[in-house]
Amino acid sequence: MDYYSSLKSFTLHARDSANSFLSEYEPLVLVSAPLFALLVAWIVQSLLNVLHDKGLKATIIGFVMSSIKLVPGVKRYIDSEKQKVVDKLQSGGKSKREGWRTELPSTGLGAGVLDRMKDDKRNDVSWQGKCSGTVYIGGSESEGHFSVINEACSMFAHTNPLHLDVFKSVARYEAEVVAMTAALLGGKEKSSGGQICGNMTSGGTESILLAMKSSRDYMKAMKGISKPEMIIPVSAHSAYDKAAQYFNIKLWRVPVNKEFQADVKAIRRYINRNTILIVGSAPGFPHGIIDPIEELGELASTYGICLHVDLCLGGFVLPFARKLGYPIPPFDFSVKGVTSVSVDVHKYGLAPKGTSVVLYRNHDIRKNQFVAVTEWSGGLYVSPTIAGSRPGGLIAGAWASMMSLGEEGYLENTKQIMDVSKQIQKGIKEIPELFIVGRPDMTIVAFGSNVVDIFEVNDILTSKGWHLNALQRPNSIHICVTLQHVPVVEDFLRDMKESVKTVKENPGPKDGGLAPIYGAAGKIPDRGMVQELLVNYMDGTC
């Protein structure tokens, strides 16, 4: 009883002391103080969230820019300047839209529409041998491999694999494309686990989106992660940014190392209890360099998280390059820790545009990709990919491409494009004003300059009919070698030398060129402003 009496006495004393202390304040203060404290806590928490999401530098820059825009007239001036840049990027695109049809013709053209389309096609830019990537099949579009896949697409243009009971052949084609692709990427290796599975998609972006969605839901089921985060190198494809926005995943972009590969140590520092996935590329789109997939796999296994490998470019080259004797490091499901991969059949698989494959290590992960609906009045519904209806003609075209080429065909194609890639690297090294970015592992060659403005060089090349890709960090351009470049590689190197010479002798922006915009975009510290420019450009283009 003495203990309870002491406790009661202490409680009464504490209450009296508190009442005595608080009696010195007005009731309004006593009521408003907690509310004010909650407001301050909310502001601090919001600030910490912004710092966590954007980082200190981006937060400060964003705050400064927002403050500057509050000055009368400043926001109007900035918006005006941004519109000038957008107009420059569009390069008269709006005027080209004049005369475009906005209504159905009152009387149909019948088969005559094909003649109209042939006329329109003749006005397109000449792309044969002049584009980085873009068209991967060699030769003329009216013969050879083009003819094979075009006829296959036409034969099955009316089909839809959503109706499995009707179009059984297309369903089989998809399953076989997936199985053949998996076999190329370690699916037959014992270390793969023997359960590799997947689906065909509309392209690399959809394959990546599905892999991210599946990994998010799988990790939620396995570890209860409700605020998912993923970590990728700055060289990883922009499709991961899409996935982060679509599926509410916090995205961390980590700098690459000196060799322009994913920095495993840097990625490790970002891993926390909310991390669901890390990413590697084989190779990366910007510089054609393979990330250290084995080290990333070990990291993923150690922390019990997913690892996605982007093989959209390398999936139909690296397996054959290895057989040809090139020193290709491990990159597929033979690596422990790899949980999913994406590989485009419509690139070096030489299939029709709109065909890719997403693969998973096992069915437990892939099941999270599917959407099943049980409460729809239209009946029970389940779909494997983002699209419900899918073009069976494209699936048939992919199957026809793989079957018509076979292993021997892919080996021969790989030899040709790898040889041309080495020839281009050699030619660039012989131009003293240029340097190659990193050490390309495959068929993408990126190059920059410390002597001339590389974007001005790109503008001169564009005026000569070439269409290359402009890169940043560092400023550079790249060419993705395809079979189209095999007969024109000497022309490309000659035009490259002439373009560098022209810029060196006459530096400065070319009329109609985009060098000033690319250069300025890389230097603008407010990346939010650059995003606005891109969004406004796209909104006025499509």
Coordinates of C-alpha atoms in Angstrom, one line a residue:
M1 CA 0.0 0.0 0.0
D2 CA 2.9 2.4 0.7
Y3 CA 4.0 2.1 -3.0
Y4 CA 0.6 3.0 -4.3
S5 CA 0.3 5.9 -1.8
S6 CA 3.6 7.2 -2.9
L7 CA 2.6 6.9 -6.6
K8 CA -0.7 8.8 -5.9
S9 CA 1.1 11.5 -4.0
F10 CA 3.6 12.0 -6.8
T11 CA 0.9 12.1 -9.4
L12 CA -1.1 14.8 -7.5
H13 CA 2.1 16.8 -6.9
A14 CA 3.0 16.7 -10.6
R15 CA -0.5 17.7 -11.6
D16 CA -0.5 20.7 -9.1
S17 CA 2.9 21.8 -10.4
A18 CA 1.8 21.6 -14.0
N19 CA -1.4 23.5 -13.3
S20 CA 0.6 26.1 -11.4
F21 CA 3.0 26.5 -14.3
L22 CA 0.3 26.7 -17.0
S23 CA -1.8 29.1 -15.0
E24 CA 0.6 31.9 -16.0
Y25 CA -0.5 31.5 -19.7
E26 CA -3.8 32.6 -21.4
P27 CA -6.1 29.8 -22.5
L28 CA -5.7 30.9 -26.1
V29 CA -2.0 30.3 -25.9
L30 CA -2.4 26.9 -24.4
V31 CA -4.8 25.9 -27.2
S32 CA -2.8 27.4 -30.1
A33 CA 0.7 26.2 -28.9
P34 CA 0.1 22.5 -29.7
L35 CA -1.4 23.4 -33.1
F36 CA 1.5 25.6 -33.9
A37 CA 3.9 22.8 -32.9
L38 CA 2.1 20.4 -35.2
L39 CA 2.3 23.0 -38.1
V40 CA 6.0 23.4 -37.6
A41 CA 6.5 19.6 -37.4
W42 CA 4.5 19.2 -40.7
I43 CA 6.6 21.9 -42.4
V44 CA 9.8 20.2 -41.2
Q45 CA 8.6 16.8 -42.3
S46 CA 7.6 18.1 -45.7
L47 CA 11.0 19.7 -46.2
L48 CA 12.7 16.5 -45.2
N49 CA 10.6 14.6 -47.7
V50 CA 11.6 17.0 -50.5
L51 CA 15.2 16.8 -49.5
H52 CA 14.9 13.0 -49.5
D53 CA 13.3 12.9 -52.9
K54 CA 15.3 15.6 -54.8
G55 CA 18.5 16.0 -52.8
L56 CA 19.9 19.2 -51.3
K57 CA 21.2 20.7 -54.5
A58 CA 18.1 20.3 -56.5
T59 CA 15.9 21.5 -53.6
I60 CA 18.0 24.7 -53.2
I61 CA 17.9 25.4 -57.0
G62 CA 14.2 24.8 -57.1
F63 CA 13.6 27.1 -54.2
V64 CA 15.8 29.9 -55.7
M65 CA 14.1 29.5 -59.1
S66 CA 10.6 29.6 -57.6
S67 CA 11.6 32.7 -55.6
I68 CA 13.0 34.5 -58.7
K69 CA 9.8 33.8 -60.6
L70 CA 7.8 35.7 -58.0
V71 CA 9.5 38.9 -59.2
P72 CA 7.1 40.8 -61.4
G73 CA 7.8 40.2 -65.1
V74 CA 10.4 37.5 -64.5
K75 CA 8.1 34.5 -64.9
R76 CA 6.6 36.0 -68.1
Y77 CA 10.2 36.6 -69.5
I78 CA 11.3 33.0 -68.6
D79 CA 8.1 31.5 -70.2
S80 CA 8.7 33.6 -73.4
E81 CA 12.3 32.3 -73.6
K82 CA 11.3 28.7 -73.1
Q83 CA 8.7 29.0 -75.9
K84 CA 11.5 30.2 -78.2
V85 CA 13.5 27.1 -77.4
V86 CA 10.4 24.9 -77.9
D87 CA 9.8 26.5 -81.3
K88 CA 13.4 26.0 -82.2
L89 CA 13.2 22.3 -81.3
Q90 CA 10.1 21.8 -83.3
S91 CA 11.8 23.4 -86.3
G92 CA 8.7 24.4 -88.2
G93 CA 6.9 21.2 -87.2
K94 CA 3.6 23.1 -86.8
S95 CA 3.8 24.5 -90.4
K96 CA 4.3 20.9 -91.7
R97 CA 1.0 19.9 -90.1
E98 CA -0.9 22.3 -92.3
G99 CA -3.0 20.4 -94.7
W100 CA -3.2 17.3 -92.5
R101 CA -6.6 15.6 -92.6
T102 CA -8.8 16.2 -89.6
E103 CA -12.0 14.5 -90.9
L104 CA -13.0 11.4 -92.8
P105 CA -13.2 11.7 -96.5
S106 CA -16.8 11.8 -97.7
T107 CA -16.1 9.1 -100.2
G108 CA -13.6 6.4 -99.4
L109 CA -10.5 6.0 -101.6
G110 CA -10.8 2.2 -101.8
A111 CA -7.6 0.4 -102.9
G112 CA -6.5 3.8 -104.2
V113 CA -5.4 4.7 -100.7
L114 CA -2.3 2.5 -101.3
D115 CA -1.2 4.7 -104.1
R116 CA -1.6 7.7 -101.9
M117 CA 0.5 6.1 -99.2
K118 CA 3.2 5.2 -101.6
D119 CA 3.4 8.9 -102.6
D120 CA 3.5 9.9 -98.9
K121 CA 6.3 7.4 -98.3
R122 CA 8.4 8.8 -101.1
N123 CA 8.5 12.1 -99.2
D124 CA 10.0 10.5 -96.0
V125 CA 13.6 11.1 -95.2
S126 CA 16.1 8.7 -96.8
W127 CA 17.1 6.4 -93.9
Q128 CA 19.0 3.7 -95.7
G129 CA 22.3 3.3 -94.0
K130 CA 22.1 6.8 -92.5
C131 CA 20.5 6.3 -89.1
S132 CA 21.9 5.3 -85.7
G133 CA 19.9 2.2 -84.8
T134 CA 16.3 2.8 -86.1
V135 CA 16.3 0.1 -88.9
Y136 CA 18.3 -3.0 -88.0
I137 CA 17.6 -5.2 -91.0
G138 CA 20.0 -4.9 -93.9
G139 CA 19.3 -4.5 -97.6
S140 CA 16.3 -3.1 -99.4
E141 CA 12.8 -3.0 -97.7
S142 CA 11.3 -4.7 -100.8
E143 CA 13.3 -7.9 -100.7
G144 CA 15.3 -10.4 -98.6
H145 CA 14.5 -10.5 -94.8
F146 CA 12.2 -7.5 -95.1
S147 CA 9.9 -9.5 -97.5
V148 CA 9.8 -12.5 -95.1
I149 CA 8.7 -10.6 -92.1
N150 CA 6.3 -8.4 -94.0
E151 CA 4.5 -11.4 -95.5
A152 CA 4.4 -13.1 -92.1
C153 CA 2.8 -9.9 -90.6
S154 CA 0.3 -9.6 -93.4
M155 CA -0.7 -13.3 -93.1
F156 CA -1.6 -12.9 -89.4
A157 CA -2.6 -9.2 -89.4
H158 CA -6.1 -10.0 -88.3
T159 CA -5.2 -12.2 -85.4
N160 CA -5.2 -11.4 -81.6
P161 CA -3.6 -13.7 -79.1
L162 CA -6.2 -12.6 -76.5
H163 CA -8.4 -15.1 -78.2
L164 CA -6.3 -18.2 -77.4
D165 CA -9.0 -20.6 -78.5
V166 CA -9.3 -19.1 -81.9
F167 CA -5.8 -18.1 -83.0
K168 CA -3.9 -21.1 -81.6
S169 CA -1.0 -20.7 -84.0
V170 CA -0.2 -17.2 -82.8
A171 CA -0.4 -18.4 -79.2
R172 CA 2.2 -21.0 -80.0
Y173 CA 4.4 -18.6 -81.9
E174 CA 4.6 -16.3 -78.8
A175 CA 5.4 -19.2 -76.5
E176 CA 8.1 -20.4 -78.9
V177 CA 9.6 -16.9 -79.3
V178 CA 9.8 -16.6 -75.5
A179 CA 11.3 -20.1 -75.1
M180 CA 13.9 -19.6 -77.9
T181 CA 14.9 -16.2 -76.4
A182 CA 15.2 -17.7 -72.9
A183 CA 17.5 -20.4 -74.3
L184 CA 19.8 -17.7 -75.7
L185 CA 20.0 -16.0 -72.3
G186 CA 21.0 -18.8 -69.9
G187 CA 17.6 -20.5 -69.7
K188 CA 19.2 -23.9 -70.3
E189 CA 21.9 -23.4 -67.7
K190 CA 21.5 -25.3 -64.4
S191 CA 22.2 -22.0 -62.5
S192 CA 19.0 -20.5 -64.0
G193 CA 16.8 -22.8 -62.0
G194 CA 15.0 -24.2 -65.1
Q195 CA 11.9 -22.1 -64.7
I196 CA 12.6 -19.1 -67.0
C197 CA 9.3 -17.8 -68.3
G198 CA 7.9 -14.6 -69.9
N199 CA 5.8 -12.9 -72.5
M200 CA 6.1 -10.8 -75.6
T201 CA 5.4 -7.1 -75.4
S202 CA 5.2 -4.1 -77.7
G203 CA 8.8 -3.0 -77.1
G204 CA 11.6 -2.5 -74.6
T205 CA 9.8 0.2 -72.6
E206 CA 6.8 -2.1 -72.0
S207 CA 9.1 -5.0 -71.1
I208 CA 10.8 -2.8 -68.5
L209 CA 7.5 -1.4 -67.2
L210 CA 6.2 -4.9 -66.6
A211 CA 9.4 -6.1 -64.9
M212 CA 9.3 -3.1 -62.6
K213 CA 5.6 -3.6 -61.7
S214 CA 6.2 -7.3 -61.1
S215 CA 9.2 -6.7 -59.0
R216 CA 7.4 -4.1 -56.9
D217 CA 4.5 -6.4 -56.2
Y218 CA 6.7 -9.5 -55.6
M219 CA 8.8 -7.6 -53.1
K220 CA 5.7 -6.3 -51.3
A221 CA 4.4 -9.9 -51.0
M222 CA 7.8 -11.2 -49.9
K223 CA 9.0 -8.4 -47.6
G224 CA 6.0 -6.2 -47.0
I225 CA 7.6 -3.2 -48.7
S226 CA 4.9 -0.5 -49.1
K227 CA 7.2 2.4 -50.1
P228 CA 9.3 0.9 -52.9
E229 CA 12.5 2.3 -54.1
M230 CA 14.8 1.2 -57.0
I231 CA 18.4 2.2 -57.7
I232 CA 19.8 2.6 -61.3
P233 CA 22.9 4.0 -62.8
V234 CA 22.6 7.3 -64.8
S235 CA 23.3 5.3 -67.9
A236 CA 20.1 3.2 -67.5
H237 CA 17.3 3.7 -70.0
S238 CA 14.6 6.4 -69.4
A239 CA 12.0 3.7 -69.3
Y240 CA 12.8 3.3 -65.6
D241 CA 11.7 6.9 -65.0
K242 CA 8.4 6.1 -66.7
A243 CA 8.0 3.0 -64.4
A244 CA 8.8 5.1 -61.3
Q245 CA 6.1 7.6 -62.3
Y246 CA 3.5 5.0 -63.3
F247 CA 4.0 2.7 -60.4
N248 CA 4.9 5.1 -57.6
I249 CA 8.4 3.8 -57.1
K250 CA 11.0 6.1 -55.7
L251 CA 13.9 6.3 -58.2
W252 CA 17.6 6.8 -57.3
R253 CA 19.9 7.5 -60.2
V254 CA 23.5 6.8 -59.2
P255 CA 26.6 8.1 -61.1
V256 CA 28.6 5.6 -63.1
N257 CA 32.3 4.8 -62.5
K258 CA 35.3 6.0 -64.5
E259 CA 34.7 3.2 -67.0
F260 CA 31.1 4.4 -67.5
Q261 CA 29.8 1.3 -65.9
A262 CA 27.3 0.9 -63.0
D263 CA 29.2 1.8 -59.8
V264 CA 28.4 -1.2 -57.5
K265 CA 29.8 0.5 -54.4
A266 CA 27.7 3.6 -55.0
I267 CA 24.6 1.5 -55.6
R268 CA 25.3 -0.4 -52.3
R269 CA 25.3 2.9 -50.4
Y270 CA 21.7 3.7 -51.5
I271 CA 20.2 0.3 -50.5
N272 CA 17.8 0.5 -47.6
R273 CA 14.8 -1.4 -46.2
N274 CA 12.6 0.0 -48.9
T275 CA 14.8 -1.1 -51.9
I276 CA 13.0 -3.5 -54.1
L277 CA 15.4 -3.6 -57.1
I278 CA 18.6 -2.6 -58.8
V279 CA 19.4 -2.4 -62.5
G280 CA 22.2 -3.3 -64.9
S281 CA 22.4 -3.0 -68.7
A282 CA 24.2 -5.2 -71.2
P283 CA 25.0 -2.9 -72.8
G284 CA 23.8 0.5 -71.8
F285 CA 22.2 2.6 -74.5
P286 CA 24.4 5.7 -74.3
H287 CA 27.9 4.2 -74.5
G288 CA 27.5 0.5 -75.4
I289 CA 29.2 -0.7 -72.3
I290 CA 28.2 -3.7 -70.2
D291 CA 27.6 -3.2 -66.5
P292 CA 29.3 -5.6 -64.0
I293 CA 26.3 -7.9 -63.9
E294 CA 28.0 -10.6 -61.7
E295 CA 28.8 -8.0 -59.0
L296 CA 25.3 -6.6 -59.2
G297 CA 23.9 -10.1 -58.9
E298 CA 26.0 -10.8 -55.8
L299 CA 24.7 -7.5 -54.3
A300 CA 21.1 -8.3 -55.1
S301 CA 21.5 -11.8 -53.6
T302 CA 23.1 -10.4 -50.4
Y303 CA 20.3 -8.0 -49.7
G304 CA 17.5 -10.2 -51.0
I305 CA 16.3 -7.8 -53.7
C306 CA 15.5 -8.1 -57.4
L307 CA 18.0 -7.4 -60.2
H308 CA 16.8 -6.5 -63.7
V309 CA 19.1 -6.7 -66.7
D310 CA 18.3 -4.5 -69.7
L311 CA 19.2 -6.7 -72.7
C312 CA 17.1 -4.8 -75.2
L313 CA 20.1 -4.0 -77.3
G314 CA 22.4 -6.9 -76.4
G315 CA 20.0 -9.9 -76.2
F316 CA 20.4 -10.9 -79.8
V317 CA 24.1 -10.0 -80.1
L318 CA 26.0 -10.9 -77.0
P319 CA 25.2 -14.7 -77.0
F320 CA 26.5 -14.9 -80.6
A321 CA 29.4 -12.5 -80.0
R322 CA 30.6 -14.8 -77.3
K323 CA 30.4 -17.8 -79.6
L324 CA 32.5 -15.8 -82.1
G325 CA 35.2 -15.5 -79.5
Y326 CA 34.6 -11.9 -78.2
P327 CA 35.4 -11.5 -74.5
I328 CA 31.8 -11.1 -73.2
P329 CA 31.4 -11.1 -69.4
P330 CA 28.4 -12.9 -67.8
F331 CA 25.2 -11.0 -68.3
D332 CA 22.1 -13.3 -68.2
F333 CA 20.2 -15.8 -66.1
S334 CA 23.4 -17.8 -65.6
V335 CA 24.3 -15.1 -63.1
K336 CA 22.9 -15.7 -59.6
G337 CA 20.7 -12.8 -58.5
V338 CA 19.3 -11.9 -61.9
T339 CA 15.5 -12.0 -61.5
S340 CA 14.3 -10.5 -64.8
V341 CA 15.5 -9.3 -68.2
S342 CA 14.1 -7.4 -71.1
V343 CA 15.2 -8.1 -74.7
D344 CA 14.0 -6.5 -78.0
V345 CA 13.4 -8.8 -80.9
H346 CA 12.7 -5.8 -83.1
K347 CA 16.3 -4.6 -82.8
Y348 CA 19.1 -7.1 -83.5
G349 CA 16.5 -10.0 -83.6
L350 CA 15.5 -8.3 -86.9
A351 CA 11.8 -8.7 -86.2
P352 CA 9.0 -6.2 -87.0
K353 CA 8.8 -3.0 -84.9
G354 CA 6.7 -3.5 -81.8
T355 CA 8.2 -6.8 -80.6
S356 CA 10.1 -7.4 -77.4
V357 CA 10.3 -10.1 -74.6
V358 CA 10.3 -9.8 -70.8
L359 CA 11.6 -12.8 -69.0
Y360 CA 11.6 -13.8 -65.3
R361 CA 13.6 -16.3 -63.3
N362 CA 10.5 -18.1 -62.1
H363 CA 6.7 -18.1 -62.2
D364 CA 6.3 -16.7 -58.7
I365 CA 7.7 -13.4 -59.9
R366 CA 5.9 -13.4 -63.3
K367 CA 2.5 -14.0 -61.7
N368 CA 2.7 -10.4 -60.3
Q369 CA 2.7 -9.1 -63.9
F370 CA -0.8 -10.4 -64.6
V371 CA -4.1 -8.6 -63.9
A372 CA -7.1 -10.7 -63.1
V373 CA -10.6 -9.2 -62.8
T374 CA -13.5 -11.1 -61.2
E375 CA -16.2 -8.5 -60.6
W376 CA -16.6 -7.3 -64.2
S377 CA -20.1 -7.8 -65.6
G378 CA -18.4 -8.7 -68.9
G379 CA -17.2 -11.9 -67.3
L380 CA -13.9 -13.2 -65.8
Y381 CA -10.9 -11.5 -67.3
V382 CA -7.2 -12.0 -67.1
S383 CA -4.4 -10.3 -69.2
P384 CA -0.7 -11.0 -69.2
T385 CA 0.6 -7.6 -70.4
I386 CA -0.4 -3.9 -70.4
A387 CA -2.3 -4.2 -73.7
G388 CA -5.3 -6.4 -73.8
S389 CA -5.7 -7.0 -77.5
R390 CA -2.3 -7.5 -79.1
P391 CA -1.2 -7.6 -82.8
G392 CA -0.8 -11.3 -83.7
G393 CA 0.8 -10.2 -87.0
L394 CA 3.8 -8.8 -85.1
I395 CA 4.2 -11.9 -83.0
A396 CA 4.1 -14.0 -86.2
G397 CA 6.7 -11.7 -87.8
A398 CA 9.0 -12.1 -84.8
W399 CA 8.7 -15.9 -85.0
A400 CA 9.3 -15.9 -88.7
S401 CA 12.4 -13.7 -88.2
M402 CA 14.0 -16.0 -85.7
M403 CA 13.1 -19.2 -87.6
S404 CA 14.3 -17.9 -91.0
L405 CA 17.6 -16.7 -89.6
G406 CA 18.5 -19.5 -87.2
E407 CA 21.7 -19.6 -85.2
E408 CA 23.9 -19.4 -88.3
G409 CA 22.1 -16.3 -89.6
Y410 CA 22.5 -14.5 -86.3
L411 CA 26.2 -15.5 -86.1
E412 CA 26.8 -14.1 -89.5
N413 CA 24.9 -10.8 -88.8
T414 CA 26.8 -10.4 -85.5
K415 CA 30.1 -10.9 -87.1
Q416 CA 29.3 -8.2 -89.7
I417 CA 28.1 -5.5 -87.2
M418 CA 30.9 -6.3 -84.7
D419 CA 33.5 -5.9 -87.5
V420 CA 31.9 -2.6 -88.6
S421 CA 31.8 -1.4 -84.9
K422 CA 35.6 -2.1 -84.6
Q423 CA 36.2 -0.3 -87.9
I424 CA 34.4 2.8 -86.7
Q425 CA 36.2 2.8 -83.4
K426 CA 39.5 2.6 -85.3
G427 CA 38.5 5.4 -87.6
I428 CA 37.4 7.7 -84.8
K429 CA 40.7 7.1 -82.9
E430 CA 42.5 8.3 -86.1
I431 CA 40.7 11.7 -85.8
P432 CA 42.9 13.5 -83.2
E433 CA 40.1 15.9 -82.2
L434 CA 37.8 13.1 -81.0
F435 CA 37.8 10.6 -78.2
I436 CA 35.7 7.5 -77.6
V437 CA 33.7 7.4 -74.4
G438 CA 34.8 4.4 -72.4
R439 CA 35.5 1.0 -74.0
P440 CA 32.5 -0.1 -76.1
D441 CA 31.6 -3.8 -75.6
M442 CA 29.3 -4.2 -78.5
T443 CA 27.9 -2.2 -81.5
I444 CA 27.3 1.2 -79.9
V445 CA 30.1 3.7 -80.2
A446 CA 29.9 7.0 -78.4
F447 CA 32.5 9.8 -79.0
G448 CA 33.1 13.4 -77.9
S449 CA 35.7 16.1 -78.2
N450 CA 37.7 18.4 -76.0
V451 CA 38.7 20.5 -79.1
V452 CA 35.5 21.2 -81.0
D453 CA 31.8 21.4 -80.1
I454 CA 30.6 17.8 -80.7
F455 CA 27.0 19.0 -81.1
E456 CA 28.1 21.3 -83.9
V457 CA 29.8 18.3 -85.5
N458 CA 26.5 16.5 -85.2
D459 CA 24.7 19.4 -86.9
I460 CA 27.1 19.1 -89.9
L461 CA 26.6 15.4 -90.0
T462 CA 22.8 15.9 -90.0
S463 CA 23.2 18.3 -93.0
K464 CA 24.9 15.4 -94.8
G465 CA 22.0 13.1 -94.1
W466 CA 23.2 11.3 -91.0
H467 CA 20.9 10.9 -88.0
L468 CA 22.9 10.2 -84.8
N469 CA 22.0 10.4 -81.1
A470 CA 23.1 13.3 -79.0
L471 CA 24.2 12.4 -75.4
Q472 CA 25.0 14.3 -72.2
R473 CA 27.3 13.7 -69.2
P474 CA 29.7 13.9 -71.0
N475 CA 28.5 15.8 -74.1
S476 CA 28.9 13.3 -77.0
I477 CA 27.1 11.6 -79.8
H478 CA 26.8 7.9 -80.7
I479 CA 26.1 5.6 -83.5
C480 CA 24.3 2.3 -83.0
V481 CA 25.7 0.1 -85.8
T482 CA 23.2 -2.0 -87.7
L483 CA 23.4 -4.1 -90.9
Q484 CA 22.4 -0.9 -92.8
H485 CA 25.9 0.5 -92.0
V486 CA 27.9 -2.4 -93.4
P487 CA 28.1 -1.0 -97.0
V488 CA 28.4 2.7 -96.0
V489 CA 31.0 2.6 -93.1
E490 CA 33.7 4.3 -95.2
D491 CA 31.2 7.0 -96.2
F492 CA 30.4 7.6 -92.6
L493 CA 34.1 7.9 -91.5
R494 CA 34.8 10.3 -94.4
D495 CA 31.9 12.5 -93.5
M496 CA 32.9 12.5 -89.9
K497 CA 36.4 13.7 -90.7
E498 CA 35.1 16.4 -93.0
S499 CA 32.6 17.5 -90.3
V500 CA 35.2 17.8 -87.6
K501 CA 37.4 19.7 -90.0
T502 CA 34.6 22.1 -90.9
V503 CA 33.7 22.9 -87.2
K504 CA 37.4 23.3 -86.3
E505 CA 38.0 25.8 -89.1
N506 CA 34.6 27.6 -88.7
P507 CA 33.4 27.1 -85.1
G508 CA 30.0 28.4 -84.2
P509 CA 26.4 27.2 -84.5
K510 CA 25.1 26.2 -87.9
D511 CA 21.9 27.9 -89.2
G512 CA 19.0 25.7 -88.2
G513 CA 21.2 23.5 -86.1
L514 CA 20.4 22.3 -82.5
A515 CA 23.9 22.5 -81.0
P516 CA 23.2 25.7 -78.9
I517 CA 20.1 24.1 -77.5
Y518 CA 21.8 20.8 -76.6
G519 CA 24.7 22.6 -75.1
A520 CA 22.6 24.9 -73.0
A521 CA 20.3 22.2 -71.8
G522 CA 23.3 20.3 -70.3
K523 CA 24.3 23.4 -68.4
I524 CA 21.0 24.5 -67.0
P525 CA 21.1 23.8 -63.3
D526 CA 17.3 23.7 -62.9
R527 CA 16.5 20.3 -64.4
G528 CA 12.8 21.0 -63.7
M529 CA 13.0 23.8 -66.3
V530 CA 14.5 21.4 -68.8
Q531 CA 11.7 18.9 -68.1
E532 CA 9.1 21.7 -68.8
L533 CA 10.8 22.4 -72.1
L534 CA 10.6 18.8 -73.1
V535 CA 7.0 18.4 -72.1
N536 CA 6.0 21.6 -74.0
Y537 CA 7.9 20.4 -77.0
M538 CA 6.1 17.0 -76.9
D539 CA 2.7 18.6 -76.4
G540 CA 3.2 20.7 -79.5
T541 CA 4.5 17.8 -81.6
C542 CA 2.2 14.9 -81.1

